[in-house]
Tab-separated table of C-alpha atoms in Angstrom:
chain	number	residue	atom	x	y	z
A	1	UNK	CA	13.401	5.546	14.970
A	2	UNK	CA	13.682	6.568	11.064
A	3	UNK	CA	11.106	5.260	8.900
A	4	UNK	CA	11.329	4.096	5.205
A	5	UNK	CA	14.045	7.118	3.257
A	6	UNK	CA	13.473	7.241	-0.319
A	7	UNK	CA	14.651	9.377	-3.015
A	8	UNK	CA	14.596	11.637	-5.000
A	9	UNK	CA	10.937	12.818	-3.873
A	10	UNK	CA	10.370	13.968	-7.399
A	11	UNK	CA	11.774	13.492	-10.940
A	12	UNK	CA	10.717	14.905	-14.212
A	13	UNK	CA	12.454	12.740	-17.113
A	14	UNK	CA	12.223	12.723	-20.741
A	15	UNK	CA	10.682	9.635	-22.307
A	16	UNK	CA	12.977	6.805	-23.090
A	17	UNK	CA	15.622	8.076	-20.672
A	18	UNK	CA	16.925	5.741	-18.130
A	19	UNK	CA	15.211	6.251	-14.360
A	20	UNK	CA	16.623	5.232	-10.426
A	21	UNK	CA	15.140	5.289	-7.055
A	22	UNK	CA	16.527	4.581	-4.116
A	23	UNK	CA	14.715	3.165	-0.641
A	24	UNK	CA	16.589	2.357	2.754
A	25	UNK	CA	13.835	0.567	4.645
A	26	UNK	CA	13.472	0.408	8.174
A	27	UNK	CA	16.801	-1.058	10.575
A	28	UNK	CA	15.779	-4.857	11.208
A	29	UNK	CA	12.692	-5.126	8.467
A	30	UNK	CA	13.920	-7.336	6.167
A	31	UNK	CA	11.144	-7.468	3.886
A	32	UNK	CA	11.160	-5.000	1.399
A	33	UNK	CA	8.268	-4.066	-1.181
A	34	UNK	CA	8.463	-1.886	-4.058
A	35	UNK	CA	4.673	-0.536	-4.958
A	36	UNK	CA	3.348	1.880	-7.832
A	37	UNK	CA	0.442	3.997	-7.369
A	38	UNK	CA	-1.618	5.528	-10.150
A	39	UNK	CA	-3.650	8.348	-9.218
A	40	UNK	CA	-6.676	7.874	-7.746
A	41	UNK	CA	-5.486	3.563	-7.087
A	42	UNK	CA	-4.282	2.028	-4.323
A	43	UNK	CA	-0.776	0.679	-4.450
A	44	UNK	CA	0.012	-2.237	-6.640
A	45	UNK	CA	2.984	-4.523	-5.956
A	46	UNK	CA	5.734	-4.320	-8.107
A	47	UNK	CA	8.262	-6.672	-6.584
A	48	UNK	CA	8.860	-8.014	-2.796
A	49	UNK	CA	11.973	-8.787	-1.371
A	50	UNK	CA	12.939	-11.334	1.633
A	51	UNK	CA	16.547	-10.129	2.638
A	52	UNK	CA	18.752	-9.933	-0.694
A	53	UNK	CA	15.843	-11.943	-2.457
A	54	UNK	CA	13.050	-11.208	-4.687
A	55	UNK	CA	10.024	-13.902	-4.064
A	56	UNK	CA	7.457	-12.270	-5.522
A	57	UNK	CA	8.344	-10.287	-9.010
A	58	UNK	CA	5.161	-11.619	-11.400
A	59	UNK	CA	3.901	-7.954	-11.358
A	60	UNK	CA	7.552	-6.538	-12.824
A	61	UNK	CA	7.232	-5.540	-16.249
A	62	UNK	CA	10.698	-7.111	-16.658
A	63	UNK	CA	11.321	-5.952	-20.194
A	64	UNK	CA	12.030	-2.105	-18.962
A	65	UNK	CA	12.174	-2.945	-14.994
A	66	UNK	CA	14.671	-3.969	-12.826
A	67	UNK	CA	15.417	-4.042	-8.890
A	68	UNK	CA	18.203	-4.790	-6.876
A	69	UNK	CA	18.533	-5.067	-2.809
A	70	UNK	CA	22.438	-6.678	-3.242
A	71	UNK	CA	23.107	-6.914	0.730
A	72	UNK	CA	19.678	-7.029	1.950
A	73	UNK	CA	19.151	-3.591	3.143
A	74	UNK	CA	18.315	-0.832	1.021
A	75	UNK	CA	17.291	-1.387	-2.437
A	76	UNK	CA	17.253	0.660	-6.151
A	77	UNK	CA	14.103	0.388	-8.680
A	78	UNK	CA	15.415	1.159	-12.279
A	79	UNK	CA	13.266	1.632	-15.291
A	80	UNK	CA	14.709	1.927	-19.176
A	81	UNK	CA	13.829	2.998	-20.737
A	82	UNK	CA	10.701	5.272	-19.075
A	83	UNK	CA	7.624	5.208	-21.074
A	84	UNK	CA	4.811	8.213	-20.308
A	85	UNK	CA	2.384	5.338	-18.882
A	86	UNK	CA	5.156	4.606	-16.401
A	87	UNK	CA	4.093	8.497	-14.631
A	88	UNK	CA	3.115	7.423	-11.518
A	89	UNK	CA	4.279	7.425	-7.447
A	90	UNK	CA	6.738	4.843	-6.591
A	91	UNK	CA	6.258	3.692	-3.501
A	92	UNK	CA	8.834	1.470	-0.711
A	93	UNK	CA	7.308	-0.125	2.295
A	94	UNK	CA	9.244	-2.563	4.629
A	95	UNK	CA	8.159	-4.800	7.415
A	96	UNK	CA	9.989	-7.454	9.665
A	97	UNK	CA	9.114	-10.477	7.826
A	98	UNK	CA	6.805	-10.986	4.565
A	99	UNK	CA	6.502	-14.794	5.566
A	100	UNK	CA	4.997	-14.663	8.571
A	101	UNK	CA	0.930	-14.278	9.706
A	102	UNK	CA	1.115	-10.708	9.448
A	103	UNK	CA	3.169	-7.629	9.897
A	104	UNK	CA	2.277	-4.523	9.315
A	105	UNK	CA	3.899	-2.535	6.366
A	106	UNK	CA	5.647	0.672	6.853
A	107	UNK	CA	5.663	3.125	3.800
A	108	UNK	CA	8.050	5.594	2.341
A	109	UNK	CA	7.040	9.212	1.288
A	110	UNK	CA	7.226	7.970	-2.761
A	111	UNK	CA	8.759	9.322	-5.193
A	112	UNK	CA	6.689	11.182	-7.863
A	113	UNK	CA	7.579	10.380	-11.693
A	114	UNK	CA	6.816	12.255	-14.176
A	115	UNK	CA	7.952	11.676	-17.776
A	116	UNK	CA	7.523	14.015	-20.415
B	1	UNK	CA	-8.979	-13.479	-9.869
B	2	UNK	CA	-9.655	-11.043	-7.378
B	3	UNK	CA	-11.482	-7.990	-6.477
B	4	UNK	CA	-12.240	-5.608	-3.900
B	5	UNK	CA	-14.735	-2.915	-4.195
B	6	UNK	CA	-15.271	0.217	-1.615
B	7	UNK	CA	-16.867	3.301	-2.168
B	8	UNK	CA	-14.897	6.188	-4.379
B	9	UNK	CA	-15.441	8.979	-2.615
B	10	UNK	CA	-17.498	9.426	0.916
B	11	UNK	CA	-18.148	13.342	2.847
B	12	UNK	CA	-19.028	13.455	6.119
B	13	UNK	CA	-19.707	16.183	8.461
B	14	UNK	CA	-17.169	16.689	11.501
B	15	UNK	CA	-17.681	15.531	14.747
B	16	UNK	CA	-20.073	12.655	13.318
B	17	UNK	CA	-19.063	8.927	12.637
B	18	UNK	CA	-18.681	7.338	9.112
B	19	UNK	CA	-18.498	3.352	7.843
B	20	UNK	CA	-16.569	2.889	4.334
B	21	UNK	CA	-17.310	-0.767	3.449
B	22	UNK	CA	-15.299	-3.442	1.640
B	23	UNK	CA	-16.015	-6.339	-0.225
B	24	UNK	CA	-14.516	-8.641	-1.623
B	25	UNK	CA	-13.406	-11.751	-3.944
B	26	UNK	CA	-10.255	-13.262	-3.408
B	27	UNK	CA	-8.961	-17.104	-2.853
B	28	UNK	CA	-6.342	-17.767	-0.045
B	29	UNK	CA	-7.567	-15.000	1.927
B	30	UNK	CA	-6.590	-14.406	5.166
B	31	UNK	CA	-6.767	-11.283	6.916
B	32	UNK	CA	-8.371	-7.792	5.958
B	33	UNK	CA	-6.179	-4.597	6.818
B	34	UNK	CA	-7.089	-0.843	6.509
B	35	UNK	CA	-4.441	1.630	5.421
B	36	UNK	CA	-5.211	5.830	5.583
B	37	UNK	CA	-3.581	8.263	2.867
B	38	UNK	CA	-3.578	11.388	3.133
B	39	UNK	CA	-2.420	13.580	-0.441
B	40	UNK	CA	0.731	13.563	-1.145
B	41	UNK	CA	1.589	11.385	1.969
B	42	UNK	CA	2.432	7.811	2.896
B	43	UNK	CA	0.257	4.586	2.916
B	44	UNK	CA	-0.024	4.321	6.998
B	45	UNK	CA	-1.755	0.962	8.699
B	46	UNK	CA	-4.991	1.441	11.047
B	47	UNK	CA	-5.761	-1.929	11.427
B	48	UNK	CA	-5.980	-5.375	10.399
B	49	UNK	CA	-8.608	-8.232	10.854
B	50	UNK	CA	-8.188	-12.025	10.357
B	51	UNK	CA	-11.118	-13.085	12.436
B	52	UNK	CA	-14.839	-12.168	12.617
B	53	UNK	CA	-15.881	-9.562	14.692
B	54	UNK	CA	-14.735	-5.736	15.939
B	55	UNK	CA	-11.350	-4.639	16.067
B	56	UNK	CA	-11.368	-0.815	18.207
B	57	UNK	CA	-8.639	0.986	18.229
B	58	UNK	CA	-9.011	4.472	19.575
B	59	UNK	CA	-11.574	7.047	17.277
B	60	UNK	CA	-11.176	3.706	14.427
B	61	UNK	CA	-13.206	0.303	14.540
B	62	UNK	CA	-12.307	-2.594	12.500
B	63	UNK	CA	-15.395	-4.969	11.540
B	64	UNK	CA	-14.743	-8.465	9.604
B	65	UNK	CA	-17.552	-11.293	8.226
B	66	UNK	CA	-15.710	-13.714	6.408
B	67	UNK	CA	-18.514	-15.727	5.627
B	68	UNK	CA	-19.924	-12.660	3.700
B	69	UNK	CA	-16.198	-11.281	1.963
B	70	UNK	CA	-16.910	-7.979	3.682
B	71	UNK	CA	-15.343	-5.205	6.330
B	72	UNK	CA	-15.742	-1.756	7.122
B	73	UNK	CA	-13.778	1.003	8.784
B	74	UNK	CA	-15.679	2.815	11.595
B	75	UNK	CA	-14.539	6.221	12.452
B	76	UNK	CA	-16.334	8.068	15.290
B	77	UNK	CA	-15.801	11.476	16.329
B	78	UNK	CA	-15.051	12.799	12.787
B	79	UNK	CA	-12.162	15.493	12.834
B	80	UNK	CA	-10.880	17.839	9.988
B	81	UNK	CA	-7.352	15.946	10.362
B	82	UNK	CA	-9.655	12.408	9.208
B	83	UNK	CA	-9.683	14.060	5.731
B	84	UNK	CA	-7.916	11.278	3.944
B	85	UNK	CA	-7.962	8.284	1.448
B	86	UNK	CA	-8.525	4.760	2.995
B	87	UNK	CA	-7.933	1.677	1.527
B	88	UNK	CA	-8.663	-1.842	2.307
B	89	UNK	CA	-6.396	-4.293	1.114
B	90	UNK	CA	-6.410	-8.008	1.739
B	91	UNK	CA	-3.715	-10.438	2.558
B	92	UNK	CA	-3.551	-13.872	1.112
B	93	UNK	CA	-1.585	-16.411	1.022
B	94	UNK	CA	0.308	-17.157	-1.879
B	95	UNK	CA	3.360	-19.072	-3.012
B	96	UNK	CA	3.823	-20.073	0.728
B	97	UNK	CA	3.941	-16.507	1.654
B	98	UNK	CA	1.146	-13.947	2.272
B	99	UNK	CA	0.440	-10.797	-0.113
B	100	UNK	CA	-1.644	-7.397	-0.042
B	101	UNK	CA	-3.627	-6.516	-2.376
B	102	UNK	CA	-5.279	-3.019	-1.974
B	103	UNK	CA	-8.369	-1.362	-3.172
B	104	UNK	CA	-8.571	1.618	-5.302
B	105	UNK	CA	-9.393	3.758	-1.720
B	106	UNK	CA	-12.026	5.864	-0.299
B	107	UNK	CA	-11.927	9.433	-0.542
B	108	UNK	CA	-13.263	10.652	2.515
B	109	UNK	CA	-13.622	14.537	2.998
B	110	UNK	CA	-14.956	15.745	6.132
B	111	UNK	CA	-16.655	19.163	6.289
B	112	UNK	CA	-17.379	21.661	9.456
């Protein structure tokens, strides 16, 4: 079975230019997260998806991010314009269902951002 | 608000066992689950705890007191290949769903 495919892997950017990535989470999960990670931090929620909707987006700095997941499978994290703070590893995890007890999450390689 | 504090950085010498603790502060909470990194690699799961007590799984143990906001990861039998972050995160519910919220991880470096 495939796990969580994101890319690119890497991308080097210029500051203020526009940034993508792209995650097709696991066949059947249909919760979909979308995390950052800082060096040397644990993953911080960005945005959580339940099929083709986002429930939880408090921690999305709305004013340069923006997700989409428009038929509830794989979904595309845009930033612009990028900002140097916004270096960092982006992160996709899915899992069968955010609203129940528990279910364990299945990450994605990342991809690394730098911006220069 | 919430918290969760674990040690930064742990070594431990191969073929021995090693307990990273976990506290922390957190309303709605609900379950505590351990996650291993290794650099440059993906967040995987190792276990999870919602009730007091020992979770084993294999070389990893699982321990939960809810009473005292606090769980460790047990690993026995220490191998190069453990060389890894691990972070606790907790669930809680929120907004009639549940969340995770990890810590900032546990750098744990085993040596020969």
């Amino acid at each position: 079975e495939a796990g969580v495919v994101q890319s690119p892997r890497y991308k080097i950017i210029e500051k203020k230019q526009p940034v993508a990535f792209w995650c097709n989470p696991i066949s059947g999960h249909n919760t979909l997260y979308w995390y950052l990670q800082n060096l040397g931090q644990g993953p911080e929620l960005l945005i959580r998806y339940e099929n083709e909707e986002a429930v939880d987006d408090s921690q999305l700095p709305k004013d340069r991010f923006s997700a989409e997941r428009l038929k509830g499978v794989d979904s595309t994290l845009k930033i612009q314009p990028a900002e140097l703070g916004d270096s960092a590893v982006y992160l996709c995890a899915s899992s069968l269902a955010g609203g129940s007890s528990y279910n364990e999450q299945f990450f994605g390689p990342g991809t690394r951002l730098t911006v220069l | 608000g919430q918290s969760l504090e674990q040690p930064s950085e742990v070594t431990a010498v191969e073929g021995a066992i090693v307990q990273i603790n976990c506290t922390y502060q957190t309303s709605g909470f609900y379950g505590l689950s351990w996650y291993q990194q290794h650099d440059g690699g993906a967040p995987t799961f190792l276990s999870y705890n919602a009730l007091d007590g020992l979770e084993e799984t294999g070389r990893f143990s699982s321990f939960l007191s809810r009473s005292d906001s606090y769980g460790y990861l047990l690993l026995q039998e220490l191998q190069m290949k453990d060389s890894a972050s691990y972070f606790c995160a907790v669930q809680r519910r929120r907004a009639g769903s549940y969340q995770l919220t990890f810590g900032k991880g546990t750098k744990l470096s085993v040596i020969p």
